[in-house]
PDB file of C-alpha atoms and ligand atoms in Angstrom:
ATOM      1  CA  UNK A   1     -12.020 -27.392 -34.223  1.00 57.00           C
ATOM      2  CA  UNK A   2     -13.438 -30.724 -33.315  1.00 68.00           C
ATOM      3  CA  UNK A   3     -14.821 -32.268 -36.974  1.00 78.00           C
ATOM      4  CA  UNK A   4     -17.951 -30.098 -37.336  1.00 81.00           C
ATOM      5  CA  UNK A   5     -18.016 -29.050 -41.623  1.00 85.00           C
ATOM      6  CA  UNK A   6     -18.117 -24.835 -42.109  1.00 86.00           C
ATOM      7  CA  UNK A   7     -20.951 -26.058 -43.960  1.00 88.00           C
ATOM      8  CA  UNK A   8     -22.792 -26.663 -40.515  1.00 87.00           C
ATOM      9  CA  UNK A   9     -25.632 -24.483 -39.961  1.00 81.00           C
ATOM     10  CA  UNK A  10     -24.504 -24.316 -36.473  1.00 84.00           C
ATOM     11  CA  UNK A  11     -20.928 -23.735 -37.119  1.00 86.00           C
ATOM     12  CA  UNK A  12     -19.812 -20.532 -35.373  1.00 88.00           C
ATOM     13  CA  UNK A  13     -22.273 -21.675 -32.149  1.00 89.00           C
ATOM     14  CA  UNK A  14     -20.400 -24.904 -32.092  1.00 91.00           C
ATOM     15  CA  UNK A  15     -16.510 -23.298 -32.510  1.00 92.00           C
ATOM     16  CA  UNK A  16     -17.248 -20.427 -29.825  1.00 96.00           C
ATOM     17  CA  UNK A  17     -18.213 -23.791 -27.985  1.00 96.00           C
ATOM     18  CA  UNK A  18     -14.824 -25.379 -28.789  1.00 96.00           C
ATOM     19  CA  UNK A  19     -13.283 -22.328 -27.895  1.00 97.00           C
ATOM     20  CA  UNK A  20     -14.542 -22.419 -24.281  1.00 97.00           C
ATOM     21  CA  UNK A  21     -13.743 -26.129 -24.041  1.00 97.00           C
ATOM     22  CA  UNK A  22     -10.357 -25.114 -25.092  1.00 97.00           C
ATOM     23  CA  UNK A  23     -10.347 -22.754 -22.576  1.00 98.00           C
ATOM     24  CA  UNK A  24     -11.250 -25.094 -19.784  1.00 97.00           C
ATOM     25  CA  UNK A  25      -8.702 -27.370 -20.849  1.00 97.00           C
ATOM     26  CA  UNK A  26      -5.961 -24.638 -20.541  1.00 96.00           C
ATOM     27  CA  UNK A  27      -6.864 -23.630 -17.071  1.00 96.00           C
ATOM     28  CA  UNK A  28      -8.143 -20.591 -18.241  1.00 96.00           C
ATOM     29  CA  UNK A  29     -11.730 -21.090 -17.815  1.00 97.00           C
ATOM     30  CA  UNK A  30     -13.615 -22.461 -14.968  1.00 95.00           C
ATOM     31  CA  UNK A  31     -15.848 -25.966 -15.076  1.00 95.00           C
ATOM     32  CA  UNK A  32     -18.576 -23.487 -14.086  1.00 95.00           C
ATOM     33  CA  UNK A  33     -18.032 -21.296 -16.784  1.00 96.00           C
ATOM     34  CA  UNK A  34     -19.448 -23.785 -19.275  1.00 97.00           C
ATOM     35  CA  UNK A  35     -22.778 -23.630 -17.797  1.00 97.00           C
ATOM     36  CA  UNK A  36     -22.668 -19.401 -18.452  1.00 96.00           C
ATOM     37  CA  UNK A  37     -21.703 -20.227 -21.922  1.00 98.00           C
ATOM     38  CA  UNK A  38     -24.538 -22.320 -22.552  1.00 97.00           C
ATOM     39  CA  UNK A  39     -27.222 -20.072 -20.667  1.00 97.00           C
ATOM     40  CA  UNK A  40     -25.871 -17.214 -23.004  1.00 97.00           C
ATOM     41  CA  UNK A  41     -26.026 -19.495 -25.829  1.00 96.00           C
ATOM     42  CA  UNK A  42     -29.320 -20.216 -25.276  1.00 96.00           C
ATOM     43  CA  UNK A  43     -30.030 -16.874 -25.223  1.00 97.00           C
ATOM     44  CA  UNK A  44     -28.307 -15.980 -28.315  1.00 96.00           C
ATOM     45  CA  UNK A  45     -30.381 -18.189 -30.360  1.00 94.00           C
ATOM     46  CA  UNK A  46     -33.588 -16.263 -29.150  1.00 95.00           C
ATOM     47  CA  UNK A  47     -32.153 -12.658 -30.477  1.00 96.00           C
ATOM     48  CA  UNK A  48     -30.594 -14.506 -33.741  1.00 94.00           C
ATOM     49  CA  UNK A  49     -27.392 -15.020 -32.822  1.00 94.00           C
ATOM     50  CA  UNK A  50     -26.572 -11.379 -34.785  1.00 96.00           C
ATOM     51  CA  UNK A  51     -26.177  -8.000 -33.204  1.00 98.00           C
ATOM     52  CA  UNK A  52     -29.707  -5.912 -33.312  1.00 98.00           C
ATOM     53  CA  UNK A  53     -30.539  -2.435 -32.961  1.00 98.00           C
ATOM     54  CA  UNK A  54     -30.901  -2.301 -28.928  1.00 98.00           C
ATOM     55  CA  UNK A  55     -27.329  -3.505 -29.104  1.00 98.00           C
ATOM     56  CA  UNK A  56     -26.179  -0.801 -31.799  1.00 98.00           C
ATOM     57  CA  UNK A  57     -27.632   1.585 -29.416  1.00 98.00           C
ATOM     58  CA  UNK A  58     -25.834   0.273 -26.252  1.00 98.00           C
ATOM     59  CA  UNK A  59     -22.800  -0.144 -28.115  1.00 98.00           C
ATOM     60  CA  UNK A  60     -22.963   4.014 -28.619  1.00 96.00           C
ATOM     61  CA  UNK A  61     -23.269   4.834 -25.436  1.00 96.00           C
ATOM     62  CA  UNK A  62     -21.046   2.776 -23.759  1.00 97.00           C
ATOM     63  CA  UNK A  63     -18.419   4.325 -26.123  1.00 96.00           C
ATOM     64  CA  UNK A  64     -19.688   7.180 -24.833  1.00 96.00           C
ATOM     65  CA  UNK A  65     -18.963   6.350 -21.446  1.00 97.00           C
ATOM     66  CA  UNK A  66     -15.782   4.810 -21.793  1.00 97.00           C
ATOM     67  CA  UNK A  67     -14.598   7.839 -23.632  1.00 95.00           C
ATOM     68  CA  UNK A  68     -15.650  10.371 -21.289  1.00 95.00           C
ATOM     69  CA  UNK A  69     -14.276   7.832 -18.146  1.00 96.00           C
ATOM     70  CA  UNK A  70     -11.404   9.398 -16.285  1.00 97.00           C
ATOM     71  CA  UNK A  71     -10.175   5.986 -15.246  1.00 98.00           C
ATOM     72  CA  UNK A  72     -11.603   2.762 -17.005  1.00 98.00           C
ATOM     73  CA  UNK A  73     -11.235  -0.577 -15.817  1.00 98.00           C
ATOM     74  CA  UNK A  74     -11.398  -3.705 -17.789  1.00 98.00           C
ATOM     75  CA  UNK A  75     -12.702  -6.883 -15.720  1.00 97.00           C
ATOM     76  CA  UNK A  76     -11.388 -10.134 -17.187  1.00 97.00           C
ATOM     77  CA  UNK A  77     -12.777 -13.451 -15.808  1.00 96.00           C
ATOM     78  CA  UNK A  78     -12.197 -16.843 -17.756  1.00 96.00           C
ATOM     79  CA  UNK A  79     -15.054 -17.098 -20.359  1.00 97.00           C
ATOM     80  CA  UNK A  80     -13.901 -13.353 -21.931  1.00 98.00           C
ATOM     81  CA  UNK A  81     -10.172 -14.327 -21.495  1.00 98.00           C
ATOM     82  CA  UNK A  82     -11.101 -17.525 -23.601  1.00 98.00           C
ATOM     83  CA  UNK A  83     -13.873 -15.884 -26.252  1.00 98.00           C
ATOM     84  CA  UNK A  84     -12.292 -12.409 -26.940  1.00 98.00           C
ATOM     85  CA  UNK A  85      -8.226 -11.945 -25.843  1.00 98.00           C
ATOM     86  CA  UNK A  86      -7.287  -9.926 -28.397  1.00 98.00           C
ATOM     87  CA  UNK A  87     -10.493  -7.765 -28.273  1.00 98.00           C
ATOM     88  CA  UNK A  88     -10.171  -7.539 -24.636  1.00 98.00           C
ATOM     89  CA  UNK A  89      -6.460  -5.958 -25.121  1.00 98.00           C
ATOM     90  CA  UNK A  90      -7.327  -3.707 -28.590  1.00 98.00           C
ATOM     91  CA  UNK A  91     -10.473  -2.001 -26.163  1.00 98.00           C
ATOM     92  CA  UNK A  92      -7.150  -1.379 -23.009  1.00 97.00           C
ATOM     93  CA  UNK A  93      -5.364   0.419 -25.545  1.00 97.00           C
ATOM     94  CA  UNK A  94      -7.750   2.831 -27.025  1.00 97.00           C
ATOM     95  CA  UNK A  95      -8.780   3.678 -23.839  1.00 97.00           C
ATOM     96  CA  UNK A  96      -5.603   3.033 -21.963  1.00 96.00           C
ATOM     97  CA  UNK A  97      -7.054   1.667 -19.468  1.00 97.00           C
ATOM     98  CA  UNK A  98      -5.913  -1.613 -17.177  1.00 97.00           C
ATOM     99  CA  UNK A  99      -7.274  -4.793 -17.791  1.00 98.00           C
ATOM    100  CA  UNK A 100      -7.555  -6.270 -14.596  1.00 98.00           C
ATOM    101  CA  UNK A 101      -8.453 -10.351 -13.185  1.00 97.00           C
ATOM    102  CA  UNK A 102     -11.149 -10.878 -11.648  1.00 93.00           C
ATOM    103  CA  UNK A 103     -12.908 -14.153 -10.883  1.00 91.00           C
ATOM    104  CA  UNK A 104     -15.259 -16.075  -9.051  1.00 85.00           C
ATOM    105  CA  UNK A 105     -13.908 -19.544  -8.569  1.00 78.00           C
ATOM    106  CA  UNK A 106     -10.066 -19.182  -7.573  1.00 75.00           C
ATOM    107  CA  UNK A 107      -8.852 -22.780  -8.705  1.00 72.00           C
ATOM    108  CA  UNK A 108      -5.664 -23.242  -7.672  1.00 81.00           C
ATOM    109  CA  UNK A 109      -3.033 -21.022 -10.292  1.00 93.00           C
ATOM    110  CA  UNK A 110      -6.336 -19.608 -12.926  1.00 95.00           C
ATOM    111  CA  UNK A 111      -5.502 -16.287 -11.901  1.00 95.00           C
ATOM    112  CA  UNK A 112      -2.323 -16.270 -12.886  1.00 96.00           C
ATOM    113  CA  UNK A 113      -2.899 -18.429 -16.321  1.00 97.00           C
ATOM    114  CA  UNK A 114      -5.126 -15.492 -17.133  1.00 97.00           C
ATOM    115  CA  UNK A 115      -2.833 -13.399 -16.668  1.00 97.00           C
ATOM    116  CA  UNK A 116       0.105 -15.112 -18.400  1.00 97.00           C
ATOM    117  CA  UNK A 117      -2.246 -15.691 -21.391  1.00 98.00           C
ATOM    118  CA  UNK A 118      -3.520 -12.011 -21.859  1.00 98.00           C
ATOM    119  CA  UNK A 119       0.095 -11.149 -21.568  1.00 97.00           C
ATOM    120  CA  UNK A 120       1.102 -14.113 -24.068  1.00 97.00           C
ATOM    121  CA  UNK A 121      -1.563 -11.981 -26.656  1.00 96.00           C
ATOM    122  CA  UNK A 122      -0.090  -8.905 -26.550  1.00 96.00           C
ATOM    123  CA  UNK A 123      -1.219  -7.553 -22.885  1.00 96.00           C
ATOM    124  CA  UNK A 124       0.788  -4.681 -21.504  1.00 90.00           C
ATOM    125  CA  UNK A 125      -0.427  -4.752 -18.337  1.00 88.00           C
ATOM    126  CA  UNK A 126      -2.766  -7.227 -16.526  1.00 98.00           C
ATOM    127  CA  UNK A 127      -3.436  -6.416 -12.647  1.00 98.00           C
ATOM    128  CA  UNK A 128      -3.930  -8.762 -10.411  1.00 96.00           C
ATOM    129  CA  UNK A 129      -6.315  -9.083  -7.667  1.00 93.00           C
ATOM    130  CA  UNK A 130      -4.740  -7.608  -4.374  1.00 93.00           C
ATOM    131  CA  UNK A 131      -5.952  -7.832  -0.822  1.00 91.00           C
ATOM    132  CA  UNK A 132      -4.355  -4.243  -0.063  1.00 92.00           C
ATOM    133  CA  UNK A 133      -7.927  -3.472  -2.060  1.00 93.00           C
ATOM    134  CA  UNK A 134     -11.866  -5.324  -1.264  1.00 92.00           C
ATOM    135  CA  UNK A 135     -15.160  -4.326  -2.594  1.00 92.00           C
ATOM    136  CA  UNK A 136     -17.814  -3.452  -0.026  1.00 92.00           C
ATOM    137  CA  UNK A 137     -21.419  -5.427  -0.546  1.00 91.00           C
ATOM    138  CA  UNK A 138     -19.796  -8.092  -1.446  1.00 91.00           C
ATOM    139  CA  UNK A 139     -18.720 -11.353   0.275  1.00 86.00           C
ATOM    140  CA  UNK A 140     -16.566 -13.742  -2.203  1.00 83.00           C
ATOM    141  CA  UNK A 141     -13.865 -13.981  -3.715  1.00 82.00           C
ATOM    142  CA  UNK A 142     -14.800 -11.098  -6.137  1.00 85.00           C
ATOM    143  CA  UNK A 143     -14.352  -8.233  -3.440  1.00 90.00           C
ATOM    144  CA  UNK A 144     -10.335  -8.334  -3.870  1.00 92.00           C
ATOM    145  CA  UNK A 145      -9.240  -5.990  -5.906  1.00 93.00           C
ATOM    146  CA  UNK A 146      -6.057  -3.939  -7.120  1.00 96.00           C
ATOM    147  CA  UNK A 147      -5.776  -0.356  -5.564  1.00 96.00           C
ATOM    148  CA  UNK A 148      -4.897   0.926  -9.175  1.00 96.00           C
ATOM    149  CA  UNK A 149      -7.520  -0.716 -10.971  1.00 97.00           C
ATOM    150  CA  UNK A 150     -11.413  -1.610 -10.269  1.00 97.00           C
ATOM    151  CA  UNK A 151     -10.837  -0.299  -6.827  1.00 96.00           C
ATOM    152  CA  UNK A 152      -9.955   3.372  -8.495  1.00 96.00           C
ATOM    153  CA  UNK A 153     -12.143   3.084 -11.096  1.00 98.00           C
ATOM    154  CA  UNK A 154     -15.087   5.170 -12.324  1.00 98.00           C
ATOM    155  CA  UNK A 155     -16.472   3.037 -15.153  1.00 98.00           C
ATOM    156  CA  UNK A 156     -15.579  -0.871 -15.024  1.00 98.00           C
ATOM    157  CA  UNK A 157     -16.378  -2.581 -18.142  1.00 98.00           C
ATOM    158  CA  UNK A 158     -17.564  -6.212 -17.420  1.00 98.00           C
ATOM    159  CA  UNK A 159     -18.440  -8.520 -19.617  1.00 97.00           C
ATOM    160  CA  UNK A 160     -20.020 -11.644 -18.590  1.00 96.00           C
ATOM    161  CA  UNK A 161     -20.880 -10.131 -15.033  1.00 90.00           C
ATOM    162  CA  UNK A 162     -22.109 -11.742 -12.289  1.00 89.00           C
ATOM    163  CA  UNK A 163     -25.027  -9.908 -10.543  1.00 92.00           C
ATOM    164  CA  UNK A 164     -23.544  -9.516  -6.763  1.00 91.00           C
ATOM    165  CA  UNK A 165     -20.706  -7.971  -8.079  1.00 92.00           C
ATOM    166  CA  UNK A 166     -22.543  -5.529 -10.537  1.00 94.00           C
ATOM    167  CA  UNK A 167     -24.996  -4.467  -7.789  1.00 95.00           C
ATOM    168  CA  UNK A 168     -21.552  -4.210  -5.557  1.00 95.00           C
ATOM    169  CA  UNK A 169     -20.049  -2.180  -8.024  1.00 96.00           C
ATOM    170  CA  UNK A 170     -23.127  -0.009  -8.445  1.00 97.00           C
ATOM    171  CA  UNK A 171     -23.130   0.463  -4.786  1.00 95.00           C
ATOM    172  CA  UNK A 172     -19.563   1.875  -5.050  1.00 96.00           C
ATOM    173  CA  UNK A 173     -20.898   4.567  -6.910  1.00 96.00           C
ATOM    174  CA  UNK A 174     -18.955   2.869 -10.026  1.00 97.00           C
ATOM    175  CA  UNK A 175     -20.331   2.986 -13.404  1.00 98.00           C
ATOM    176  CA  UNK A 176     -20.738  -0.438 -15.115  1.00 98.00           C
ATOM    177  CA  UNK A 177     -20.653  -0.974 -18.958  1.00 98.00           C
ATOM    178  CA  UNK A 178     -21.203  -4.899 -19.369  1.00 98.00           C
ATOM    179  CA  UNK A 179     -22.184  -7.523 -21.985  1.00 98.00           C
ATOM    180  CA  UNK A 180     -24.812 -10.018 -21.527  1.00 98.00           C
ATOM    181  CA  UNK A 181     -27.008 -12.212 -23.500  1.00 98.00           C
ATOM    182  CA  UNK A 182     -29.730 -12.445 -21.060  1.00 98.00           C
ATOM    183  CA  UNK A 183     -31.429  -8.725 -20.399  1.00 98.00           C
ATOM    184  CA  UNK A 184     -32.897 -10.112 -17.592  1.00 97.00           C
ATOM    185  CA  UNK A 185     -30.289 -11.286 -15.210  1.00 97.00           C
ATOM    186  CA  UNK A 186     -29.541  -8.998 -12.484  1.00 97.00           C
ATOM    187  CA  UNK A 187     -26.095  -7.697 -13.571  1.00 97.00           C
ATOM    188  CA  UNK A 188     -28.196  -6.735 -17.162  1.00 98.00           C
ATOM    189  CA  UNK A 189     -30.967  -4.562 -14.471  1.00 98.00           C
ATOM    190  CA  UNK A 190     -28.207  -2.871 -12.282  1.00 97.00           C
ATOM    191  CA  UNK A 191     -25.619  -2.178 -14.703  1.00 98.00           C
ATOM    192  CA  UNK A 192     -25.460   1.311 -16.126  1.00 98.00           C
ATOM    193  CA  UNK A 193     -25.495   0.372 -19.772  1.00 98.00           C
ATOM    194  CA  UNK A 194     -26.418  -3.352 -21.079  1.00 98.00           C
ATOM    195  CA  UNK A 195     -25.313  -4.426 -24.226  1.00 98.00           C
ATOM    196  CA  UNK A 196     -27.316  -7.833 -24.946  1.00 98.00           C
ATOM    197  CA  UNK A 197     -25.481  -9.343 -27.179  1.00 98.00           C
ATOM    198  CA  UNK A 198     -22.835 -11.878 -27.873  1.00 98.00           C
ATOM    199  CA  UNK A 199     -19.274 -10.714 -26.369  1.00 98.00           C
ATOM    200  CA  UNK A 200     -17.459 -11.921 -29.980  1.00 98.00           C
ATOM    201  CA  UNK A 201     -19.632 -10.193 -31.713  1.00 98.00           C
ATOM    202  CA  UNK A 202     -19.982  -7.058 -29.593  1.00 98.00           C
ATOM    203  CA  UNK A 203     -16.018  -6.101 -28.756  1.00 98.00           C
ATOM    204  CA  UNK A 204     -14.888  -5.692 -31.571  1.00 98.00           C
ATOM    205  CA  UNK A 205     -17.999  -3.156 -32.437  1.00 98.00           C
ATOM    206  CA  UNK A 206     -17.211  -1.233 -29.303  1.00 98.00           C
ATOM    207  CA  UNK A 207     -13.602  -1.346 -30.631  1.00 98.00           C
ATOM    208  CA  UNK A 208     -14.485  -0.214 -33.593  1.00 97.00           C
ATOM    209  CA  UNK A 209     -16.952   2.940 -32.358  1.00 95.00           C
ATOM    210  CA  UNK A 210     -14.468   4.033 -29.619  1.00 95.00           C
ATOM    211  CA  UNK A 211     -11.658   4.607 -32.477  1.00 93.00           C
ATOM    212  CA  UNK A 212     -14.138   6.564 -34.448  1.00 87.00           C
ATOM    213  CA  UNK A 213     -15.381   7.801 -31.872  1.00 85.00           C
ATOM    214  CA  UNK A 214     -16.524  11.718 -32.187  1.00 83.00           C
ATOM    215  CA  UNK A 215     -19.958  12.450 -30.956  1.00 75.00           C
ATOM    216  CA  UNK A 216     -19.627  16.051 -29.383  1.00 85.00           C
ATOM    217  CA  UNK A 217     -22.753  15.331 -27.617  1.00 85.00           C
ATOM    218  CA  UNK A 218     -21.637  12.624 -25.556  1.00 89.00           C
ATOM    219  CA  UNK A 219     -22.617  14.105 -22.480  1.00 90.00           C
ATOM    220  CA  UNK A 220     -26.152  14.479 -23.591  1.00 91.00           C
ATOM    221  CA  UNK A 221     -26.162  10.780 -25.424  1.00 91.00           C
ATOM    222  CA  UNK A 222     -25.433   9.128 -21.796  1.00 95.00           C
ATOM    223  CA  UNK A 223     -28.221  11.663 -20.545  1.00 94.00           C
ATOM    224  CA  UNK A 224     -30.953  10.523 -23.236  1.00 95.00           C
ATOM    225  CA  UNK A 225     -29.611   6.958 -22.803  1.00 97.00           C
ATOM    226  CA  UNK A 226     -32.467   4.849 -21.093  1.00 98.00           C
ATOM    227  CA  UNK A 227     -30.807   1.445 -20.124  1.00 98.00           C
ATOM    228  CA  UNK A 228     -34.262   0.166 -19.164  1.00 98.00           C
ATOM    229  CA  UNK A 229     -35.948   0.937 -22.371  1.00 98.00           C
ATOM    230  CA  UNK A 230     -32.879  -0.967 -23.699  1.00 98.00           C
ATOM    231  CA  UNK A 231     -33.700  -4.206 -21.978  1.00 98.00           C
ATOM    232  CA  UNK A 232     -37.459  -3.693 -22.749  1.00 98.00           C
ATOM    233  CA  UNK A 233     -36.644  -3.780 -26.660  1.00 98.00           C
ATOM    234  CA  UNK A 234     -34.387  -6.870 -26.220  1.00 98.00           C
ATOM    235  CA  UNK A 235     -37.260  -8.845 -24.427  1.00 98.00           C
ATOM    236  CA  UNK A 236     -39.658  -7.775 -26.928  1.00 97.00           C
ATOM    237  CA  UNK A 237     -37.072  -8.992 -29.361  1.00 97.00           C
ATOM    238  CA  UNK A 238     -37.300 -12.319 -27.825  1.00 96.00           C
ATOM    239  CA  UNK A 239     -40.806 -12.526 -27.682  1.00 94.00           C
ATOM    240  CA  UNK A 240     -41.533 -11.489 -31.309  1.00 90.00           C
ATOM    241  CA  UNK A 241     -39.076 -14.270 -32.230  1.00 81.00           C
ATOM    242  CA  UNK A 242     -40.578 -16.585 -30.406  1.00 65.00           C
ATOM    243  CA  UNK A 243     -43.738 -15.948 -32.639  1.00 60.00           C
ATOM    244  CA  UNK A 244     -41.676 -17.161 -35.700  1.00 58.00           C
ATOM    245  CA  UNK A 245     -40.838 -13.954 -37.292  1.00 48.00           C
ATOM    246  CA  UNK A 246     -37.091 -14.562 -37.051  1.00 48.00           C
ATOM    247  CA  UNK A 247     -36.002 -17.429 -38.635  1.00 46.00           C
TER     248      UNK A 247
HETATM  249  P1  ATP B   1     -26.821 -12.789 -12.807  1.00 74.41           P
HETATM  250  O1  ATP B   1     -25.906 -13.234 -11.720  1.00 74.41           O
HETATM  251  O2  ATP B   1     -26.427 -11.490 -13.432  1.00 74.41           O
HETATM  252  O3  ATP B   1     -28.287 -12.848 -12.466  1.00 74.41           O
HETATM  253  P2  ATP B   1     -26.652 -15.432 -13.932  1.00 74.41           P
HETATM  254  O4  ATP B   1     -26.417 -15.914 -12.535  1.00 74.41           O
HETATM  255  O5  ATP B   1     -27.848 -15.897 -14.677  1.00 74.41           O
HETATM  256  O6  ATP B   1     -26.633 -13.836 -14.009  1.00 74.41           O
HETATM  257  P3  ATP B   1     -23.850 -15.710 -14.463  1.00 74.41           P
HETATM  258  O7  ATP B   1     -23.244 -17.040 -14.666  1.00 74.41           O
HETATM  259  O8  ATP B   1     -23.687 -15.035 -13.140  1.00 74.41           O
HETATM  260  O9  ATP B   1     -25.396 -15.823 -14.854  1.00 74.41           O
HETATM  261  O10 ATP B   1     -23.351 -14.695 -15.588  1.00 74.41           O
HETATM  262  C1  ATP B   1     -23.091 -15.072 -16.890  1.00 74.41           C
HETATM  263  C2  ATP B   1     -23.963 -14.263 -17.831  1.00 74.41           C
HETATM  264  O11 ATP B   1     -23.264 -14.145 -19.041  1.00 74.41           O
HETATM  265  C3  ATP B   1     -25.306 -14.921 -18.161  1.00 74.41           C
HETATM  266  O12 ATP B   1     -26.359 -13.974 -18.098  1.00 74.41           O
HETATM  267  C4  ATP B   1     -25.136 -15.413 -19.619  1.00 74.41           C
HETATM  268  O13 ATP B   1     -26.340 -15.327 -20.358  1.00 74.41           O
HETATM  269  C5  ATP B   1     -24.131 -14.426 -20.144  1.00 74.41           C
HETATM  270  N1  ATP B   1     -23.275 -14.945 -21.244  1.00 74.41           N
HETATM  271  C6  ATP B   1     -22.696 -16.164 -21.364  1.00 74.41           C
HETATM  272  N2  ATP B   1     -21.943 -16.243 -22.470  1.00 74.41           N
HETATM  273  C7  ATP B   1     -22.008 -15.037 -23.086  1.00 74.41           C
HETATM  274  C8  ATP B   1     -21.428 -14.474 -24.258  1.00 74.41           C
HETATM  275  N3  ATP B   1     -20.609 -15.187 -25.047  1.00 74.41           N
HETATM  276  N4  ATP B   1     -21.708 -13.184 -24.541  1.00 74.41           N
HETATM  277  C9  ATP B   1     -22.514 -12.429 -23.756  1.00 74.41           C
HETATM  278  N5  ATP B   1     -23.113 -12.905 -22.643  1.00 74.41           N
HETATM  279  C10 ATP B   1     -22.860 -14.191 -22.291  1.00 74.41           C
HETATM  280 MG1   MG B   2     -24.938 -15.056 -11.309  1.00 74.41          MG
END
């Protein structure tokens, strides 16, 4: 990384930062997606940059969900391909389930360096977006899909969302399962199951639940689970931290 000391108080913020610029400079991640990466960091700094109990909670149910999904769907756009590969890849093969590109601004070749550098990681299998396949309620880019993969799917896990395409998804009768720092975007309101919290931090937690994964109540943990109430305790997070009793 650039020449910022471990020491650095800010060191893990400022390497997930190189990582993104990294990304960018590969071809991997959109210009654009650098202003995502610092609304989320902005938000990360409100909750503590660390994963808190709302998250825990979302983090169980979406395992939930994801285990009980008759076909998942992994959603890959150019900030996750850049923050989390390898996570990305580990979560398609306990669930063995597609990972499949999907992005919003189609620079000339990006889909296909996502693609090449999932597969370059370890990938399987990395579908492609397909015009034999569109999303209703939704007019960019985003509605073209693979017939085999989101288009198919019951539960799409996407990190990183934007809200059109949630709500789009939603309206497909889909269930969503996505990450995001901010619990009050839209794609945080309309997705099925929010986890607010950082995407490095958070995969590899999912990973880790869905392996172990053995809840013979799963049914009724999606049932009780209140995605709503969710996003309430993550704003009240916020707010109490913002009253100095975090850091
Ligand atoms: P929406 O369209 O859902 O209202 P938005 O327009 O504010 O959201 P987008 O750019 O569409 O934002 O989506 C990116 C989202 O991802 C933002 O809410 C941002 O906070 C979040 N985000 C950015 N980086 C991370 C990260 N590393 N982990 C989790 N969430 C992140
Ligand atoms: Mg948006």
């Amino acid at each position: 990384m650039s020449d910022v000391p471990k020491t650095h108080p800010r060191y893990l913020s400022l390497s997930l930062r190189d990582t993104i610029v990294t990304g960018v400079e590969q071809g991997i991640t959109s210009v654009h997606g650098l202003i995502a990466h610092g609304r989320g960091e902005a938000f990360d700094y409100l909750i503590g940059e660390a994963t808190q109990p709302f998250a825990i909670e979302a983090i169980h149910a979406a395992a939930a969900m994801l285990r009980l999904a008759e076909h998942p769907v992994i959603s890959v756009n150019g900030n996750v391909a850049a923050l989390v590969p390898e996570g990305l890849i580990e979560l398609g093969k306990l669930l063995n389930a597609p990972l499949e590109v999907n992005i919003f601004h189609t620079e000339t070749g990006r889909e296909q360096r996502i693609q090449e550098y999932l597969l370059k990681h370890g990938a399987l299998d990395v579908l492609m977006p397909t015009t034999d396949a569109q999303l209703s309620y939704i007019d960019s880019n985003r509605k073209f899909v693979h017939p085999e993969g989101i288009f198919k799917a019951d539960v799409v896990f996407v990190p990183l969302e934007d809200g059109d395409r949630c709500e789009a998804l939603r309206k497909m009768d889909k269930a969503v399962v996505t990450v995001d720092l901010n619990p009050m975007s839209r794609t945080a309101k309309q997705a099925s199951i929010t986890i607010v919290d950082n995407v490095v931090r958070a995969l590899p937690l999912l990973c880790e639940e869905i392996q172990s994964f053995s809840d013979p109540t799963a049914q009724e943990t999606l049932k009780k689970y209140n995605n709503e109430a969710v996003l309430q305790e993550a704003l009240r997070h916020i707010s109490r931290s913002g009253n100095g009793n975090q850091r």
